Coordinates of C-alpha atoms in Angstrom, one line a residue:
Chain A
M1 CA 108.9 117.4 84.1
L2 CA 107.2 115.6 81.3
P3 CA 105.2 118.7 79.9
Y4 CA 108.8 120.7 80.2
V5 CA 110.8 118.2 78.3
I6 CA 107.7 118.4 75.2
R7 CA 107.8 122.0 75.1
R8 CA 111.6 122.0 75.2
L9 CA 111.7 119.3 72.0
I10 CA 108.9 121.1 70.2
Q11 CA 111.3 124.4 70.4
S12 CA 114.4 123.2 69.2
V13 CA 112.2 122.4 66.1
P14 CA 112.6 125.8 64.7
I15 CA 116.4 125.1 65.0
L16 CA 116.9 122.7 63.5
L17 CA 115.0 124.2 60.4
A18 CA 117.0 126.8 60.2
V19 CA 120.2 124.6 60.1
A20 CA 118.7 122.5 57.9
G21 CA 118.1 125.8 55.7
L22 CA 121.2 127.2 56.2
V23 CA 123.3 123.4 55.7
F24 CA 121.0 123.7 52.4
V25 CA 121.6 127.1 51.4
M26 CA 125.4 126.3 51.6
F27 CA 125.5 123.7 49.4
S28 CA 123.4 124.9 46.8
V29 CA 126.1 127.6 46.3
I30 CA 128.4 125.1 46.0
P31 CA 131.4 126.3 42.5
G32 CA 130.8 123.6 40.2
D33 CA 128.1 121.2 40.2
F34 CA 128.6 117.8 41.6
A35 CA 128.1 116.0 38.6
S36 CA 130.9 117.4 36.5
T37 CA 133.2 117.1 39.2
Q38 CA 132.2 113.1 39.8
M39 CA 133.2 112.6 36.2
A40 CA 136.0 114.4 35.8
D41 CA 137.5 112.6 38.1
G42 CA 139.8 110.6 36.6
R43 CA 138.8 111.3 33.4
S44 CA 139.4 113.8 30.6
V45 CA 136.7 114.4 28.7
V46 CA 133.2 114.9 30.8
D47 CA 130.6 113.5 28.8
A48 CA 127.9 116.0 28.5
E49 CA 125.0 113.9 28.4
Q50 CA 125.6 111.8 31.4
V51 CA 126.3 114.8 33.0
A52 CA 122.4 115.4 32.6
R53 CA 121.2 112.3 33.4
M54 CA 122.8 112.6 37.3
N55 CA 121.8 115.7 37.8
T56 CA 118.4 114.7 36.9
Q57 CA 118.9 111.6 38.9
F58 CA 120.2 113.3 41.7
G59 CA 116.9 116.0 40.9
L60 CA 119.8 118.8 40.9
D61 CA 118.0 120.6 37.8
D62 CA 115.2 121.5 40.0
P63 CA 115.2 125.7 40.8
V64 CA 116.6 126.0 44.3
H65 CA 112.9 126.3 46.5
I66 CA 111.8 123.4 45.0
R67 CA 114.9 121.2 46.5
F68 CA 114.6 123.1 49.3
A69 CA 110.6 122.2 50.2
N70 CA 111.6 118.2 49.0
Y71 CA 114.3 118.4 51.2
V72 CA 112.4 118.9 54.0
G73 CA 109.3 117.0 53.1
K74 CA 111.5 114.3 53.0
L75 CA 113.4 114.9 56.0
L76 CA 110.1 114.5 58.3
T77 CA 109.3 111.1 56.7
L78 CA 113.3 110.4 57.6
D79 CA 114.2 110.0 53.6
L80 CA 117.6 112.1 54.3
G81 CA 118.4 110.9 50.9
T82 CA 120.6 108.9 48.6
S83 CA 124.3 108.8 49.0
F84 CA 126.3 110.2 46.1
R85 CA 128.9 107.9 46.2
T86 CA 127.6 104.4 47.7
R87 CA 124.0 104.7 46.4
Q88 CA 122.6 103.5 49.3
P89 CA 119.8 105.4 51.4
V90 CA 121.8 108.1 53.6
I91 CA 120.0 106.5 56.9
N92 CA 121.2 103.4 56.4
S93 CA 124.7 104.1 56.8
L94 CA 123.9 106.9 59.7
L95 CA 122.1 104.2 61.9
E96 CA 124.8 101.5 61.9
R97 CA 127.2 104.3 63.1
I98 CA 124.9 105.9 66.0
W99 CA 126.4 103.3 68.7
P100 CA 130.0 103.0 68.3
S101 CA 129.8 106.9 68.2
L102 CA 127.5 106.9 71.3
Q103 CA 130.4 104.1 73.1
L104 CA 132.7 106.7 72.4
A105 CA 131.3 110.0 73.1
M106 CA 129.8 108.1 77.0
A107 CA 133.4 106.2 77.6
A108 CA 135.0 109.8 77.2
M109 CA 132.6 111.6 79.4
L110 CA 133.0 108.9 82.2
F111 CA 136.1 109.0 82.1
A112 CA 136.0 112.7 81.9
I113 CA 133.5 112.8 85.0
G114 CA 134.8 110.6 87.0
V115 CA 138.9 112.6 87.2
G116 CA 137.8 115.8 86.3
V117 CA 134.9 116.1 88.7
P118 CA 136.8 114.9 92.0
L119 CA 140.0 116.6 91.2
G120 CA 138.2 120.2 90.9
F121 CA 136.7 119.4 94.2
L122 CA 139.3 118.1 96.1
A123 CA 142.0 121.0 94.4
A124 CA 139.1 123.5 96.0
L125 CA 139.4 122.2 99.2
K126 CA 143.1 123.2 99.9
P127 CA 143.0 126.8 97.4
G128 CA 146.7 127.0 96.8
G129 CA 147.9 123.5 98.0
W130 CA 150.0 120.9 96.1
L131 CA 147.4 119.1 94.8
D132 CA 145.4 122.5 94.2
M133 CA 148.5 123.7 92.2
Q134 CA 149.1 120.2 90.4
S135 CA 145.4 120.1 89.4
M136 CA 145.2 123.3 87.6
I137 CA 148.8 122.6 85.8
V138 CA 146.8 119.5 84.5
A139 CA 143.6 121.9 83.7
V140 CA 145.4 124.1 81.7
S141 CA 147.7 122.1 79.9
G142 CA 144.7 119.9 78.9
L143 CA 143.3 122.4 77.8
S144 CA 145.7 123.4 75.1
L145 CA 146.6 120.2 73.6
P146 CA 145.7 118.7 70.3
Q147 CA 143.6 116.3 70.9
F148 CA 144.9 114.0 67.9
W149 CA 147.8 114.9 69.0
L150 CA 147.4 113.4 72.4
G151 CA 145.7 110.4 70.5
L152 CA 149.1 109.5 68.3
M153 CA 151.3 110.1 71.0
L154 CA 148.8 107.1 73.7
M155 CA 149.2 105.5 70.4
Y156 CA 152.7 105.7 70.1
G157 CA 153.2 104.6 74.2
F158 CA 150.4 102.5 74.7
A159 CA 149.9 100.7 71.7
L160 CA 153.3 100.2 69.8
I161 CA 155.4 100.3 73.2
L162 CA 153.8 98.7 75.6
G163 CA 151.5 96.2 73.0
W164 CA 148.8 97.0 76.1
F165 CA 146.1 98.0 73.6
P166 CA 145.1 97.7 70.1
S167 CA 146.0 101.1 68.1
F168 CA 143.3 102.0 66.2
G169 CA 140.1 100.3 64.8
Y170 CA 137.1 99.3 66.2
G171 CA 137.3 95.7 67.1
D172 CA 133.7 94.5 66.7
G173 CA 133.0 96.7 69.9
N174 CA 135.5 94.8 72.0
P175 CA 136.2 97.2 74.6
R176 CA 139.6 97.3 74.9
Y177 CA 140.0 99.2 71.5
L178 CA 137.6 102.2 73.0
V179 CA 140.3 102.7 75.9
L180 CA 143.0 104.4 74.1
P181 CA 140.2 107.0 71.5
A182 CA 138.2 107.3 74.5
V183 CA 141.4 109.3 76.6
A184 CA 142.5 110.7 74.0
L185 CA 138.8 112.6 73.7
G186 CA 137.9 113.1 77.5
V187 CA 141.4 114.9 78.3
A188 CA 140.2 117.8 77.5
P189 CA 136.4 117.8 78.8
L190 CA 138.5 116.5 81.9
A191 CA 140.4 119.3 82.3
L192 CA 137.6 121.7 81.7
L193 CA 135.6 120.0 84.4
A194 CA 138.2 120.1 86.6
R195 CA 138.6 123.8 86.4
T196 CA 135.0 124.2 86.5
T197 CA 134.8 122.4 89.6
R198 CA 137.2 123.8 91.3
A199 CA 135.8 127.3 90.5
A200 CA 132.1 126.7 91.3
V201 CA 133.3 124.6 94.5
L202 CA 135.1 127.6 95.8
E203 CA 132.5 130.5 94.8
V204 CA 129.8 128.4 96.5
M205 CA 132.0 127.9 100.1
N206 CA 131.9 131.3 100.6
A207 CA 128.2 131.3 100.4
D208 CA 125.8 132.6 102.6
F209 CA 124.2 129.7 102.9
V210 CA 127.3 127.9 103.6
R211 CA 127.9 129.4 106.2
T212 CA 124.3 129.3 107.9
A213 CA 124.4 125.5 107.3
R214 CA 127.7 125.7 109.3
A215 CA 126.2 127.6 112.3
K216 CA 123.6 125.6 112.6
G217 CA 125.9 122.6 113.6
N218 CA 126.2 120.4 110.4
S219 CA 128.4 118.3 110.3
E220 CA 131.1 119.2 107.3
A221 CA 130.2 115.8 105.3
R222 CA 127.0 117.0 105.6
V223 CA 127.5 121.1 104.8
M224 CA 129.7 119.7 101.6
R225 CA 127.3 116.5 100.5
W226 CA 123.8 118.7 100.8
H227 CA 124.8 122.4 100.4
V228 CA 128.2 122.6 98.7
A229 CA 128.3 119.6 96.0
R230 CA 124.6 120.0 95.0
N231 CA 125.1 124.0 94.5
A232 CA 128.7 122.9 92.3
A233 CA 126.3 120.8 90.1
V234 CA 124.2 122.8 88.4
I235 CA 127.2 125.4 87.7
V236 CA 130.0 121.8 86.4
L237 CA 126.8 121.1 85.1
T238 CA 125.4 124.0 82.8
T239 CA 129.5 124.8 82.0
L240 CA 129.5 120.9 80.6
G241 CA 126.1 121.1 78.1
L242 CA 127.6 124.8 77.0
Q243 CA 131.4 123.6 76.4
F244 CA 129.6 119.6 74.7
G245 CA 129.9 121.2 70.7
S246 CA 134.0 121.7 70.9
I247 CA 133.5 118.3 72.9
M248 CA 132.6 116.6 69.9
G249 CA 134.3 118.8 67.2
G250 CA 136.8 116.8 69.2
A251 CA 135.5 113.2 68.8
V252 CA 135.0 114.1 64.8
V253 CA 139.0 114.1 64.7
I254 CA 139.9 111.1 66.7
E255 CA 137.5 109.2 65.4
K256 CA 139.6 109.6 62.0
L257 CA 142.2 108.9 64.1
F258 CA 141.8 106.0 65.5
A259 CA 139.9 104.6 62.1
W260 CA 136.3 104.7 64.6
P261 CA 133.8 103.9 62.5
G262 CA 131.5 106.3 63.8
I263 CA 128.8 109.7 62.5
G264 CA 132.0 111.8 62.7
S265 CA 134.9 109.4 60.3
L266 CA 132.1 109.6 58.6
L267 CA 132.0 113.1 58.2
V268 CA 135.1 113.7 57.6
D269 CA 135.3 111.1 55.0
S270 CA 132.0 112.2 53.2
V271 CA 133.6 116.0 53.0
S272 CA 136.1 115.1 51.3
L273 CA 134.8 113.3 48.5
R274 CA 131.9 115.9 48.3
D275 CA 129.1 113.0 48.8
I276 CA 126.4 116.5 49.8
P277 CA 123.8 114.4 51.2
V278 CA 125.5 112.2 53.3
V279 CA 127.1 115.4 55.1
Q280 CA 123.5 117.3 55.4
A281 CA 122.8 113.8 57.2
C282 CA 125.7 114.1 59.4
I283 CA 125.4 117.6 60.5
L284 CA 121.7 117.3 61.0
L285 CA 122.8 114.6 63.4
L286 CA 125.0 116.0 65.4
V287 CA 123.3 119.3 65.7
L288 CA 120.3 117.3 66.8
F289 CA 122.2 115.4 69.3
F290 CA 123.6 118.6 70.6
L291 CA 120.3 120.0 71.4
I292 CA 119.1 116.7 73.3
V293 CA 122.2 116.8 75.2
N294 CA 121.7 120.8 76.8
I295 CA 118.0 119.4 77.1
I296 CA 119.1 116.6 79.3
V297 CA 121.4 119.5 81.2
D298 CA 118.2 122.0 81.6
V299 CA 116.1 118.7 83.1
L300 CA 119.7 117.5 85.4
C301 CA 119.6 121.0 86.9
A302 CA 116.2 120.8 87.5
L303 CA 115.8 117.9 89.5
I304 CA 119.2 118.9 91.2
D305 CA 118.2 122.6 92.1
P306 CA 114.3 123.2 93.2
R307 CA 115.2 127.1 92.7
I308 CA 115.3 126.2 88.7
K309 CA 111.5 126.6 87.7
Y310 CA 110.2 124.4 84.4
T311 CA 109.6 127.3 82.0
Chain B
M1 CA 151.4 145.4 90.5
K2 CA 151.9 142.1 91.9
F3 CA 153.6 139.3 89.5
R4 CA 151.8 137.4 87.5
A5 CA 153.3 134.1 86.5
N6 CA 150.4 133.4 84.3
L7 CA 150.2 136.5 81.8
W8 CA 154.4 136.2 81.8
I9 CA 155.2 132.5 81.0
G10 CA 151.9 132.6 78.4
G11 CA 153.5 135.8 76.7
V12 CA 156.6 134.8 76.7
L13 CA 155.8 131.2 75.0
F14 CA 154.0 133.3 72.8
A15 CA 156.9 135.6 72.0
A16 CA 158.7 132.9 71.3
I17 CA 156.8 131.3 68.6
V18 CA 156.5 134.4 66.8
I19 CA 159.9 135.8 66.8
G20 CA 160.7 131.4 65.3
G21 CA 158.2 132.8 62.8
A22 CA 159.2 135.5 61.5
L23 CA 162.8 134.8 61.5
A24 CA 162.0 131.7 59.9
P25 CA 164.4 132.0 57.0
W26 CA 167.3 133.1 59.1
L27 CA 167.5 130.4 61.6
A28 CA 165.7 127.7 59.2
H29 CA 168.5 125.0 58.1
T30 CA 167.1 123.8 54.7
D31 CA 164.0 124.8 52.6
P32 CA 161.4 123.5 53.9
V33 CA 159.3 122.9 50.9
M34 CA 161.7 122.8 48.2
D35 CA 164.5 120.7 50.2
A36 CA 163.4 117.4 50.4
N37 CA 165.8 114.3 49.7
L38 CA 165.2 111.0 49.7
M39 CA 168.5 109.9 51.0
N40 CA 168.0 111.7 53.7
A41 CA 164.3 109.7 55.0
E42 CA 163.4 109.0 58.2
V43 CA 167.0 110.2 60.1
S44 CA 166.5 110.4 63.8
P45 CA 167.0 113.7 65.6
G46 CA 170.5 114.4 65.6
S47 CA 173.3 117.3 65.7
E48 CA 172.9 117.9 62.1
F49 CA 168.8 117.4 61.7
W50 CA 167.8 118.9 65.2
F51 CA 164.3 117.5 64.9
G52 CA 164.7 114.6 62.8
T53 CA 163.6 114.0 58.9
D54 CA 160.2 113.3 57.5
S55 CA 159.7 110.0 54.9
Q56 CA 161.0 112.7 52.3
G57 CA 164.2 114.2 54.4
R58 CA 162.9 117.0 54.7
D59 CA 164.4 119.1 57.4
I60 CA 161.5 119.2 60.7
Y61 CA 162.9 121.5 62.6
S62 CA 163.0 123.8 59.3
R63 CA 159.2 122.9 58.6
V64 CA 157.9 123.8 62.3
L65 CA 159.7 126.9 62.5
Y66 CA 157.8 127.8 58.7
G67 CA 155.1 126.5 59.9
A68 CA 155.1 128.5 63.0
R69 CA 153.7 131.4 60.2
I70 CA 150.6 129.7 58.7
S71 CA 149.5 129.2 62.2
L72 CA 150.0 132.2 63.6
T73 CA 148.0 133.8 60.6
V74 CA 145.2 131.1 60.4
G75 CA 145.2 132.1 64.5
I76 CA 145.5 135.8 64.4
V77 CA 143.3 136.7 61.0
S78 CA 140.6 134.5 61.8
Q79 CA 140.0 135.6 65.0
M80 CA 139.9 138.9 64.0
I81 CA 137.0 138.4 61.3
N82 CA 135.1 136.4 64.2
T83 CA 136.0 139.9 66.8
V84 CA 134.7 142.4 64.3
I85 CA 132.0 140.3 63.3
G86 CA 130.8 139.7 67.2
V87 CA 131.3 143.5 67.7
A88 CA 130.1 144.7 65.1
L89 CA 126.9 142.6 65.5
G90 CA 126.1 142.1 69.0
M91 CA 127.3 145.9 69.9
S92 CA 124.4 147.1 67.4
A93 CA 122.1 144.8 68.8
G94 CA 121.9 146.4 72.0
Y95 CA 122.0 149.9 71.2
F96 CA 119.6 150.2 68.2
G97 CA 117.5 146.8 69.9
G98 CA 114.2 146.3 68.1
W99 CA 113.8 143.6 64.9
W100 CA 117.7 143.7 64.4
D101 CA 118.1 142.8 68.1
D102 CA 115.8 139.8 67.8
F103 CA 117.3 139.2 64.5
V104 CA 121.0 138.8 65.8
N105 CA 119.6 136.6 68.4
G106 CA 118.7 134.5 66.5
L107 CA 121.4 134.3 64.5
T108 CA 123.8 133.9 67.5
N109 CA 121.4 130.9 68.8
L110 CA 121.6 129.7 64.9
M111 CA 125.6 129.9 65.6
L112 CA 125.7 128.5 68.9
S113 CA 123.6 125.4 68.3
I114 CA 126.1 123.9 65.2
P115 CA 129.8 122.6 67.0
S116 CA 132.1 125.7 65.1
L117 CA 134.4 122.9 64.0
I118 CA 131.7 120.4 62.9
F119 CA 130.6 124.5 61.1
A120 CA 134.0 124.5 59.8
L121 CA 134.6 121.7 58.1
A122 CA 131.5 122.2 56.7
I123 CA 132.7 125.4 55.2
M124 CA 135.4 123.3 53.8
A125 CA 133.9 120.9 52.0
I126 CA 132.1 123.8 49.9
L127 CA 135.7 125.4 49.6
Q128 CA 139.2 124.2 47.9
P129 CA 141.3 123.3 51.1
G130 CA 143.9 126.2 51.7
L131 CA 145.0 129.5 53.6
T132 CA 141.7 131.7 52.2
S133 CA 139.4 128.6 52.5
L134 CA 140.7 128.4 56.5
L135 CA 140.5 131.9 57.3
I136 CA 136.9 132.1 56.2
A137 CA 135.5 128.7 57.6
L138 CA 137.0 129.9 61.3
G139 CA 136.6 133.3 60.8
L140 CA 133.0 132.9 59.8
T141 CA 132.1 129.8 63.4
N142 CA 133.1 131.7 65.9
W143 CA 131.7 134.8 66.7
S144 CA 128.6 134.1 68.7
Y145 CA 130.7 134.6 72.4
T146 CA 131.9 137.6 71.4
C147 CA 129.2 138.8 70.2
R148 CA 126.2 138.1 73.2
L149 CA 129.2 140.1 75.6
S150 CA 129.2 143.2 73.5
R151 CA 125.2 142.9 73.2
A152 CA 125.2 142.3 77.1
A153 CA 127.8 145.0 78.0
T154 CA 126.5 147.9 75.9
L155 CA 122.9 147.1 77.1
S156 CA 124.1 148.3 80.4
I157 CA 127.0 150.8 79.3
K158 CA 124.2 152.6 77.3
Q159 CA 122.4 153.7 80.0
Q160 CA 125.1 156.1 81.6
G161 CA 125.2 159.3 81.8
Y162 CA 128.8 159.8 79.9
V163 CA 126.5 158.6 76.6
E164 CA 124.0 160.6 77.2
A165 CA 125.9 163.7 77.0
A166 CA 127.9 162.6 73.7
R167 CA 124.1 162.7 72.0
S168 CA 123.3 165.8 73.2
F169 CA 126.3 167.5 72.1
G170 CA 125.3 165.5 68.5
S171 CA 127.2 163.0 68.3
G172 CA 125.9 160.0 66.0
N173 CA 125.4 156.6 66.7
T174 CA 128.3 155.0 65.1
R175 CA 130.5 158.2 66.5
I176 CA 128.6 157.5 70.1
M177 CA 129.3 153.6 69.5
L178 CA 132.9 153.8 68.4
T179 CA 133.8 156.3 71.0
Q180 CA 131.6 155.9 73.6
I181 CA 131.0 152.3 73.9
L182 CA 134.0 150.4 72.2
P183 CA 136.6 151.3 74.4
N184 CA 134.2 150.3 77.6
I185 CA 133.4 146.7 76.4
A186 CA 137.3 146.1 75.3
G187 CA 139.1 144.2 78.0
P188 CA 136.6 141.4 78.0
I189 CA 136.7 141.2 74.4
I190 CA 140.1 141.4 73.7
V191 CA 140.2 138.4 76.9
I192 CA 138.0 136.6 74.6
G193 CA 139.9 137.4 71.5
T194 CA 143.1 136.0 72.8
L195 CA 141.3 132.6 74.3
G196 CA 139.7 132.2 70.7
M197 CA 143.2 132.6 69.1
G198 CA 144.2 129.2 70.8
G199 CA 141.3 127.7 69.7
A200 CA 141.6 128.9 65.6
V201 CA 145.0 127.1 66.1
L202 CA 143.7 124.0 67.8
A203 CA 141.1 124.4 65.0
E204 CA 143.7 125.0 61.6
A205 CA 146.0 121.7 63.2
A206 CA 142.4 119.7 63.2
L207 CA 141.6 120.7 59.8
S208 CA 144.8 120.5 58.4
F209 CA 145.4 117.1 59.7
L210 CA 141.9 115.3 58.4
G211 CA 143.0 117.1 54.5
L212 CA 140.9 119.4 54.5
G213 CA 143.1 122.7 55.4
I214 CA 146.5 123.6 54.1
R215 CA 147.4 120.7 51.4
P216 CA 151.3 119.3 51.9
P217 CA 153.9 120.2 50.7
F218 CA 153.3 123.7 52.7
P219 CA 154.4 123.6 55.9
S220 CA 151.2 123.6 58.9
W221 CA 151.8 122.0 62.0
G222 CA 148.5 120.6 61.1
S223 CA 149.3 118.8 57.7
M224 CA 153.0 117.6 59.1
L225 CA 151.1 115.0 61.5
S226 CA 148.1 114.3 58.6
D227 CA 150.5 111.1 57.7
A228 CA 152.4 110.5 60.7
R229 CA 150.3 107.8 62.3
D230 CA 151.7 105.6 59.3
Q231 CA 155.7 106.0 60.0
I232 CA 154.4 106.6 64.1
T233 CA 156.8 103.1 64.5
T234 CA 159.5 103.8 62.5
A235 CA 160.2 107.6 63.1
P236 CA 157.7 108.4 65.9
W237 CA 159.8 112.5 66.1
I238 CA 157.8 112.8 62.6
S239 CA 154.7 113.5 65.1
I240 CA 156.3 114.9 68.3
F241 CA 158.1 117.9 67.2
P242 CA 154.6 119.5 65.2
G243 CA 152.3 118.3 68.1
L244 CA 154.5 119.9 71.0
A245 CA 154.8 123.3 68.8
I246 CA 150.7 123.2 68.5
F247 CA 150.6 122.3 72.2
L248 CA 152.9 125.3 73.5
T249 CA 151.7 128.0 71.3
V250 CA 148.2 127.2 72.3
L251 CA 149.4 126.5 76.0
G252 CA 151.3 130.1 76.0
L253 CA 147.7 131.9 74.3
N254 CA 145.8 130.1 77.0
L255 CA 148.3 131.5 80.2
L256 CA 148.2 135.2 78.4
G257 CA 144.9 134.9 78.2
D258 CA 143.6 134.1 81.8
G259 CA 146.2 136.6 82.6
L260 CA 145.0 139.4 80.9
R261 CA 141.3 138.5 82.6
D262 CA 142.9 139.2 85.4
I263 CA 143.9 142.4 84.6
L264 CA 141.2 143.3 82.2
D265 CA 137.9 141.7 83.2
P266 CA 138.6 141.7 87.1
H267 CA 134.6 141.1 87.3
S268 CA 134.3 138.4 85.3
Q269 CA 132.1 135.5 86.5
F270 CA 134.6 133.4 85.1
R271 CA 137.5 134.8 87.3
K272 CA 137.8 132.4 89.2
A273 CA 137.4 129.6 86.3

């Protein structure tokens, strides 16, 4: 098991390097250099001398390949550069924002799994039944809702009218602040999970090994738990891993809407201000997180289904 | 042929939005950008302003109608760019194999490892906000599924007898790909394209909401929502109607895609999903 995890981690290094390269190239071709856009901001005259000094300070004068080599070299020592805006090391702002982001992501996933999986499972037990119809309407709607709009509506209903939860902010980790953003972020994966679970259970229930298990005289509960649920779980987990990227995209928007101090809102603010080192670092961190989630999913699948080999 | 509820509901919803956007100049009550009148700011929905007015006194009903044009343009055009890129790369990779196949596979894996909305956001950081930039950002970031699908389908079809027959008649590679392979992989690609259009409409709304897509005063559903949070206590209708329009458009496209899948791609492994 451990060698497998280590091998997967090593395999993700070239992908991370390629992403770093891609992000680096993208931001080296920006029309108009950073220093003069910063200077021009709110000033009529651009001071050429100051532009030159800023370019030297941030190492923007060197040829592209040298800048890339420097960049990768620094990445290896976790030196993510200095923010153009705050003049602080980027790693500091990332570190203080990782925990809020993780909190929000975990709360949203708990909500999505806790409601979505049972809903899909129950729906599949009676295809075409009342619950099945209802849950599939929920699923199709959930996948079509703009998450930030759902967030706005939740804010209006549960924070402003009912006053049950604070409308936005982090509240120093008070869990009441977590509820609305987590629900807004969790509804789309909930819908996806309900749909996938239903499809997976329906597919597995018709499989030969389930008929055999019943024929052997196993109780229905045992068949469901050991034969249907386990096999369906692999399909559901794989889909979840593949779709996790879109959940992360949603998190960026939800963090911004709820003024949640996570990586996503940092990314959006840095994009607006063209704070390139921070944008690069956020993207790399999010891609790393996405890769790790998919490794965890693969390991879980292998644990659940002994037919999957660690290769 | 049996009645397919999702196809019909989806088709009617989508058609209604297309007609609303197309006929916006005739259906709208006011000009969506110019007719700001602070005397009418934040009027609640009623007989004069069906959906109410925003903080600058503009008629939300008219702006929602015009917003359909931007959302549909971005959704359709960016998804078409994705489809062309995905099909061209995937079909040629499956057909020629070799180093080109390896290269395309590597590129696809790279694309799949970056969440597409985050990639689009990064592209918008380089470009100036606006319609063209949005089309580029969303058109270049969501072709990996189409590419994988086209490649897999091409691999199985290029072994078929009729492809061999076409080659023995002297057809060139391009001709074989366009006339023999493409028609046979078109079904699943249309399905993915329809579902992807819904995704592109959502992505445009999200980017414009964040202030990185269509900039005010132009009426995009996402940009109409961008300052709605500050007015939600006094004027909730500013938030309600543009969001509802996004929801109904995406719902229509998703239902349409599901319905098309039942018809065009009956063997899909996601058939029941």
